[in-house]
Every structure is written in C-alpha cells, then in structure tokens.
Amino acid sequence: MKILILGVGAQGTTVAQRLDEEPGVTEIICADYDQKATENLVKTLRKARGIKVDGSKTEEIAKIAQGADLLINALPVAFGKQAMDAALAAKTNYQDFAAGLNFVEKPDIADEGIMDWVDGIKLMYSEYGPKFAAIGKTAIIGTGAAPGLICVAARRAVRELDSCETINMLIYEGGEARRFLPFWWSPQVALGDMSMNGVAYIDGKIVETPAFGLPVSRKFPEMNGKEVTMIEHTHDEPVYMGLNAGTHFKGAKNIYFKYGGVGVNFARPLYRAGLLSHSEVEIDGKMIVPFRVILHHLPPAPKYAQEIKEILDEGLVADEGAFVVECYGKKAGKNVMVDAHVSAPGIQECFDRSGLTAEMYQTGQCGFLFTKMFLEGQFHRRGLISTDMLDDGQVDYYLEQAAKYDITLDIQVKEDR
C-alpha cells in the first residue's frame, strides 16, 4: 500500500513512524512545505521519501498523490478543501484529523461566525460524500484523539442505552511544564478555537454557545478526586454527532464538548480583555491585530525529542488529565448514566516510550489506528464518514487495537437520580 502524508508536524510524523513498521505498507511519501522537517523525518524511516509541496495548491497535491492508495491530510485545517479535492482528483482514499475551514465562501470563522464552519461540515457530508462514493473510495474525517477516539468512545458508551438524551464529552488537560508553555499543541489552532464561541447540539439543533461559557465541574478519579471545571469550546464532535444523532446516537437531543486545563486558564483572561480579537485596532497610531500579537509571543509546541527532553529535565508542575464521555438516557425503563473514561500514558511516560509529547503520542497513535483500519480492509462503506459513524464491529476493533498502546476505555453504567 502506497500512502501520502501531507504535513509532517506532530500528527503526520507519528503516523509515518507507525506506518514504517507495517508490512502491508510499501511506500510512504512525506510531503510538507518545510523541507527541513521532511528531511529530518524521512532519514529516520525505511520506506519513506520526502517531497516539498504547497498545501494551498490542489494541483500540486493531486500530482504527488497519483498512484497512492490513501492520502492522509495532517495539514492545518485551513488546507482541508485543497487536500480533499486533491484526493478526489487522484482517485484515492482520504483521511484527516479535523474538519477544514474553507469549504464555504467565508472561511474565516473567527470573523464570520461558527455557523459558516458548520455549513462547511454539512457540505462535506452532502457533496463530498457522493463524490467519493462515485469513485469507489472512502473518506474519513476527524481521526485524532478528539475528534476521533472520543467519538469511538461515545459510540461504545451509547451502546449501553436503549435511548439517549444527553452526551457530554469532557476533556481536561492539566499537564504543565515549569517553563512557560501554555500549549503542548499548536498555539495558533488552540487560541484560534478559544477566540470564538463554542458549538453544541441543544434540543435537536446545532447552535453557537458562549465562549468560555456553560461551565461544568467534576471530580475525576484519575485526578485523585480533584474538582476541575470545563467550559464550552469550538470542536467538531457536537457537529458530527448532532448530524448523526438519530442514526448513531439513539436519538440524543443534547451533545456538548467541554474543555479545561492549563491552556483554557491561560486563554480566558486574554479573551475577556479582547486580546484574542482578530480585528484590527489602532494603538499609538498603528493598526494591529491583538490575536497576532499574542500568538507572536507564544512558544511553539515542542516537536523534536531533544527539546521535549529539555522541558522534562527542567521538571513538570503537573502531569494529569481526564478524557471522559458521559451518556444520559434510559435502559430497561430506568434513567441511567454511562460513564466512560479513557486511560492513556502521561507526559513523561509518552516520552520514555517514543520520544514524543503526550499530545503527539495520543493524537498520532489514535490517528494511526484509523489508518490501520484502511490497511486491514475495515472500511467497507464508500463515500464520506466521520469517526462517530463506525459500526459496532469497527468500534470494537479500534478499541482492541488502541489497548495495545495502553489506550483503554473503562465503562460503568450507573443509576441516574
């Protein structure tokens, strides 16, 4: 199997490393605009070759995708349409880590509103799905940890119910370094998400929710019962799952994604002060964009083993977190709550295992497992699906494979009073 990976950041690099170990993979093409990053990656792999590509040009991507069995889009979401159009032109299968932003005429959701992005996702289902089906190929979107693993966990959890009312997806990232490092993943993407309203599925409709609003607090056992708070956040899952609530989530009426932790605590006062605005303001006679100023002063996410080691050698303030799905509904006529907790290696353990950050390890491994499903012929449906649309057999396969990387799911069904 010949595979093209677009983008050799944290996600693309991890997937490439895993694919290099797979006997069914004959060639890996690693493509990125950053030629140095590509060269550094391919020299560590046996089956890979590198190539420079401009992700904004569909024709360039399509040219190098010719003959590939799968195009994995690990580029920033701003290049989603170009990558998907290129996969169609090259007549290949497609995989990405999150829905793109540029499927509608007004792609800047920071300025135009969340619903433009939602309309773009709807377009991916309604127009791109039939296009991939017409060429006999499968496109799967949202294949990281969140979206991705969390969608699989939700599918498995809702299986315990006869009918579902509400689904909460709760992620708390409490890993904190001693050095100034608000985000272990792309600060541009993280702050971009936090600069906007959230999105949820409420009373059967996809709606915008207030940024940093609708807080919920929990005491998670994996954090020794410490109470933490999570807030509304812009994420794919409520859109995917809301659109598929009737077919895959037993009629759920409310679906939320809540996020908390070090990054949220850093970003919230910036948002309240207007410093995450994407609009120009005049200061001392000069026009500036506050968001760009803040971003300029943030360190990039650590990527290479040596820099990660230096951060860990300096020490961690905390290495904790929670990754939880709660499903509320009925079973045998009773009100119940399905409590599903994902366990995964922490920051130090991920580095000891692979030389990666926990963010790189977990998102990359989770993404690779969807790629492995292509390798193992697990996808029989042609067209476009999101990761919340796996059938029961695919869900079980995925979780079985994830457990081999010590990424496990514990489910408890509790009476809901």
PDB file of C-alpha atoms in Angstrom, residues 43-167:
ATOM      1  CA  LYS A  43      16.032   9.901   7.208  1.00  0.00           C
ATOM      2  CA  THR A  44      14.705   8.021  10.250  1.00  0.00           C
ATOM      3  CA  LEU A  45      12.373   5.819   8.178  1.00  0.00           C
ATOM      4  CA  ARG A  46      12.996   2.863   5.885  1.00  0.00           C
ATOM      5  CA  LYS A  47      10.077   3.182   3.459  1.00  0.00           C
ATOM      6  CA  ALA A  48       9.715   6.934   3.157  1.00  0.00           C
ATOM      7  CA  ARG A  49      10.743   9.622   0.732  1.00  0.00           C
ATOM      8  CA  GLY A  50      10.220  13.335   1.157  1.00  0.00           C
ATOM      9  CA  ILE A  51       8.895  15.974  -1.173  1.00  0.00           C
ATOM     10  CA  LYS A  52       8.139  19.679  -0.866  1.00  0.00           C
ATOM     11  CA  VAL A  53       4.550  20.692  -1.539  1.00  0.00           C
ATOM     12  CA  ASP A  54       2.459  23.840  -1.298  1.00  0.00           C
ATOM     13  CA  GLY A  55      -0.661  22.785   0.603  1.00  0.00           C
ATOM     14  CA  SER A  56      -2.627  25.710  -0.795  1.00  0.00           C
ATOM     15  CA  LYS A  57      -2.395  24.318  -4.347  1.00  0.00           C
ATOM     16  CA  THR A  58      -4.736  21.437  -5.121  1.00  0.00           C
ATOM     17  CA  GLU A  59      -2.975  20.580  -8.368  1.00  0.00           C
ATOM     18  CA  GLU A  60       0.391  20.158  -6.626  1.00  0.00           C
ATOM     19  CA  ILE A  61      -1.084  17.793  -4.062  1.00  0.00           C
ATOM     20  CA  ALA A  62      -3.019  15.847  -6.701  1.00  0.00           C
ATOM     21  CA  LYS A  63       0.130  15.350  -8.755  1.00  0.00           C
ATOM     22  CA  ILE A  64       2.092  13.706  -5.949  1.00  0.00           C
ATOM     23  CA  ALA A  65      -0.995  11.746  -4.857  1.00  0.00           C
ATOM     24  CA  GLN A  66      -1.198   9.879  -8.171  1.00  0.00           C
ATOM     25  CA  GLY A  67      -0.973   6.150  -7.531  1.00  0.00           C
ATOM     26  CA  ALA A  68      -1.408   6.491  -3.760  1.00  0.00           C
ATOM     27  CA  ASP A  69      -3.906   4.226  -2.024  1.00  0.00           C
ATOM     28  CA  LEU A  70      -4.533   6.721   0.764  1.00  0.00           C
ATOM     29  CA  LEU A  71      -3.991  10.452   1.271  1.00  0.00           C
ATOM     30  CA  ILE A  72      -3.606  11.419   4.938  1.00  0.00           C
ATOM     31  CA  ASN A  73      -4.172  15.121   5.471  1.00  0.00           C
ATOM     32  CA  ALA A  74      -2.211  16.269   8.533  1.00  0.00           C
ATOM     33  CA  LEU A  75      -2.000  19.889   7.373  1.00  0.00           C
ATOM     34  CA  PRO A  76      -3.665  22.753   9.273  1.00  0.00           C
ATOM     35  CA  VAL A  77      -7.433  22.810   8.789  1.00  0.00           C
ATOM     36  CA  ALA A  78      -7.178  25.856   6.514  1.00  0.00           C
ATOM     37  CA  PHE A  79      -5.991  23.495   3.746  1.00  0.00           C
ATOM     38  CA  GLY A  80      -8.823  20.981   4.105  1.00  0.00           C
ATOM     39  CA  LYS A  81     -10.588  21.697   0.837  1.00  0.00           C
ATOM     40  CA  GLN A  82      -7.409  21.594  -1.233  1.00  0.00           C
ATOM     41  CA  ALA A  83      -6.410  18.235   0.254  1.00  0.00           C
ATOM     42  CA  MET A  84      -9.843  16.680  -0.191  1.00  0.00           C
ATOM     43  CA  ASP A  85     -10.173  17.965  -3.759  1.00  0.00           C
ATOM     44  CA  ALA A  86      -6.728  16.539  -4.497  1.00  0.00           C
ATOM     45  CA  ALA A  87      -7.754  13.115  -3.175  1.00  0.00           C
ATOM     46  CA  LEU A  88     -10.764  13.167  -5.481  1.00  0.00           C
ATOM     47  CA  ALA A  89      -8.635  14.204  -8.449  1.00  0.00           C
ATOM     48  CA  ALA A  90      -6.131  11.415  -7.717  1.00  0.00           C
ATOM     49  CA  LYS A  91      -8.962   8.932  -7.059  1.00  0.00           C
ATOM     50  CA  THR A  92      -7.620   7.845  -3.694  1.00  0.00           C
ATOM     51  CA  ASN A  93      -8.965   7.249  -0.191  1.00  0.00           C
ATOM     52  CA  TYR A  94      -8.775  10.147   2.254  1.00  0.00           C
ATOM     53  CA  GLN A  95      -8.212  10.673   5.981  1.00  0.00           C
ATOM     54  CA  ASP A  96      -7.874  13.845   8.048  1.00  0.00           C
ATOM     55  CA  PHE A  97      -7.679  14.849  11.705  1.00  0.00           C
ATOM     56  CA  ALA A  98     -10.342  17.590  11.831  1.00  0.00           C
ATOM     57  CA  ALA A  99     -12.822  19.299   9.532  1.00  0.00           C
ATOM     58  CA  GLY A 100     -11.417  22.019   7.286  1.00  0.00           C
ATOM     59  CA  LEU A 101     -12.421  25.659   7.391  1.00  0.00           C
ATOM     60  CA  ASN A 102     -12.521  26.568   3.721  1.00  0.00           C
ATOM     61  CA  PHE A 103     -15.463  24.638   2.287  1.00  0.00           C
ATOM     62  CA  VAL A 104     -17.682  27.735   2.250  1.00  0.00           C
ATOM     63  CA  GLU A 105     -17.268  31.158   0.688  1.00  0.00           C
ATOM     64  CA  LYS A 106     -16.495  32.821   4.013  1.00  0.00           C
ATOM     65  CA  PRO A 107     -13.844  30.572   5.556  1.00  0.00           C
ATOM     66  CA  ASP A 108     -12.654  32.893   8.346  1.00  0.00           C
ATOM     67  CA  ILE A 109     -14.922  31.654  11.094  1.00  0.00           C
ATOM     68  CA  ALA A 110     -13.261  33.950  13.580  1.00  0.00           C
ATOM     69  CA  ASP A 111     -14.815  36.890  11.719  1.00  0.00           C
ATOM     70  CA  GLU A 112     -17.847  35.321  10.059  1.00  0.00           C
ATOM     71  CA  GLY A 113     -19.163  33.053  12.802  1.00  0.00           C
ATOM     72  CA  ILE A 114     -19.212  29.395  13.777  1.00  0.00           C
ATOM     73  CA  MET A 115     -22.128  28.527  11.529  1.00  0.00           C
ATOM     74  CA  ASP A 116     -20.078  29.053   8.368  1.00  0.00           C
ATOM     75  CA  TRP A 117     -17.783  26.292   9.575  1.00  0.00           C
ATOM     76  CA  VAL A 118     -20.796  24.126  10.460  1.00  0.00           C
ATOM     77  CA  ASP A 119     -22.181  24.670   6.966  1.00  0.00           C
ATOM     78  CA  GLY A 120     -18.810  23.546   5.617  1.00  0.00           C
ATOM     79  CA  ILE A 121     -19.063  20.262   7.530  1.00  0.00           C
ATOM     80  CA  LYS A 122     -22.581  19.739   6.216  1.00  0.00           C
ATOM     81  CA  LEU A 123     -21.213  20.322   2.715  1.00  0.00           C
ATOM     82  CA  MET A 124     -18.560  17.669   3.269  1.00  0.00           C
ATOM     83  CA  TYR A 125     -21.285  15.121   4.033  1.00  0.00           C
ATOM     84  CA  SER A 126     -23.756  16.168   1.349  1.00  0.00           C
ATOM     85  CA  GLU A 127     -21.474  16.932  -1.608  1.00  0.00           C
ATOM     86  CA  TYR A 128     -18.108  15.316  -0.954  1.00  0.00           C
ATOM     87  CA  GLY A 129     -19.625  12.092   0.329  1.00  0.00           C
ATOM     88  CA  PRO A 130     -21.322  11.308  -3.011  1.00  0.00           C
ATOM     89  CA  LYS A 131     -18.159  12.328  -4.889  1.00  0.00           C
ATOM     90  CA  PHE A 132     -16.016   9.808  -3.011  1.00  0.00           C
ATOM     91  CA  ALA A 133     -18.714   7.154  -3.381  1.00  0.00           C
ATOM     92  CA  ALA A 134     -18.766   7.779  -7.142  1.00  0.00           C
ATOM     93  CA  ILE A 135     -15.063   6.875  -7.438  1.00  0.00           C
ATOM     94  CA  GLY A 136     -15.433   3.898  -5.088  1.00  0.00           C
ATOM     95  CA  LYS A 137     -13.325   5.396  -2.303  1.00  0.00           C
ATOM     96  CA  THR A 138     -13.717   6.130   1.402  1.00  0.00           C
ATOM     97  CA  ALA A 139     -13.047   9.456   3.109  1.00  0.00           C
ATOM     98  CA  ILE A 140     -12.979   9.559   6.915  1.00  0.00           C
ATOM     99  CA  ILE A 141     -12.745  12.834   8.810  1.00  0.00           C
ATOM    100  CA  GLY A 142     -11.807  13.678  12.395  1.00  0.00           C
ATOM    101  CA  THR A 143      -9.375  10.844  13.144  1.00  0.00           C
ATOM    102  CA  GLY A 144      -7.194  12.047  16.015  1.00  0.00           C
ATOM    103  CA  ALA A 145      -7.868  11.768  19.722  1.00  0.00           C
ATOM    104  CA  ALA A 146     -10.552  14.474  19.783  1.00  0.00           C
ATOM    105  CA  PRO A 147     -12.214  14.256  17.372  1.00  0.00           C
ATOM    106  CA  GLY A 148     -11.520  10.581  16.770  1.00  0.00           C
ATOM    107  CA  LEU A 149     -11.013   8.397  19.810  1.00  0.00           C
ATOM    108  CA  ILE A 150     -13.613  10.360  21.767  1.00  0.00           C
ATOM    109  CA  CYS A 151     -16.187   9.712  19.032  1.00  0.00           C
ATOM    110  CA  VAL A 152     -15.428   5.996  19.183  1.00  0.00           C
ATOM    111  CA  ALA A 153     -15.766   6.104  22.976  1.00  0.00           C
ATOM    112  CA  ALA A 154     -19.147   7.820  22.626  1.00  0.00           C
ATOM    113  CA  ARG A 155     -20.322   5.181  20.132  1.00  0.00           C
ATOM    114  CA  ARG A 156     -19.282   2.426  22.535  1.00  0.00           C
ATOM    115  CA  ALA A 157     -20.875   4.137  25.542  1.00  0.00           C
ATOM    116  CA  VAL A 158     -24.238   4.779  23.890  1.00  0.00           C
ATOM    117  CA  ARG A 159     -24.474   1.085  23.061  1.00  0.00           C
ATOM    118  CA  GLU A 160     -25.347   0.560  26.735  1.00  0.00           C
ATOM    119  CA  LEU A 161     -28.562   2.606  26.398  1.00  0.00           C
ATOM    120  CA  ASP A 162     -31.981   1.934  24.885  1.00  0.00           C
ATOM    121  CA  SER A 163     -32.424   5.655  24.225  1.00  0.00           C
ATOM    122  CA  CYS A 164     -30.160   8.653  24.777  1.00  0.00           C
ATOM    123  CA  GLU A 165     -30.946  12.172  25.935  1.00  0.00           C
ATOM    124  CA  THR A 166     -27.596  13.907  26.542  1.00  0.00           C
ATOM    125  CA  ILE A 167     -23.939  13.268  25.755  1.00  0.00           C
TER     126      ILE A 167
END
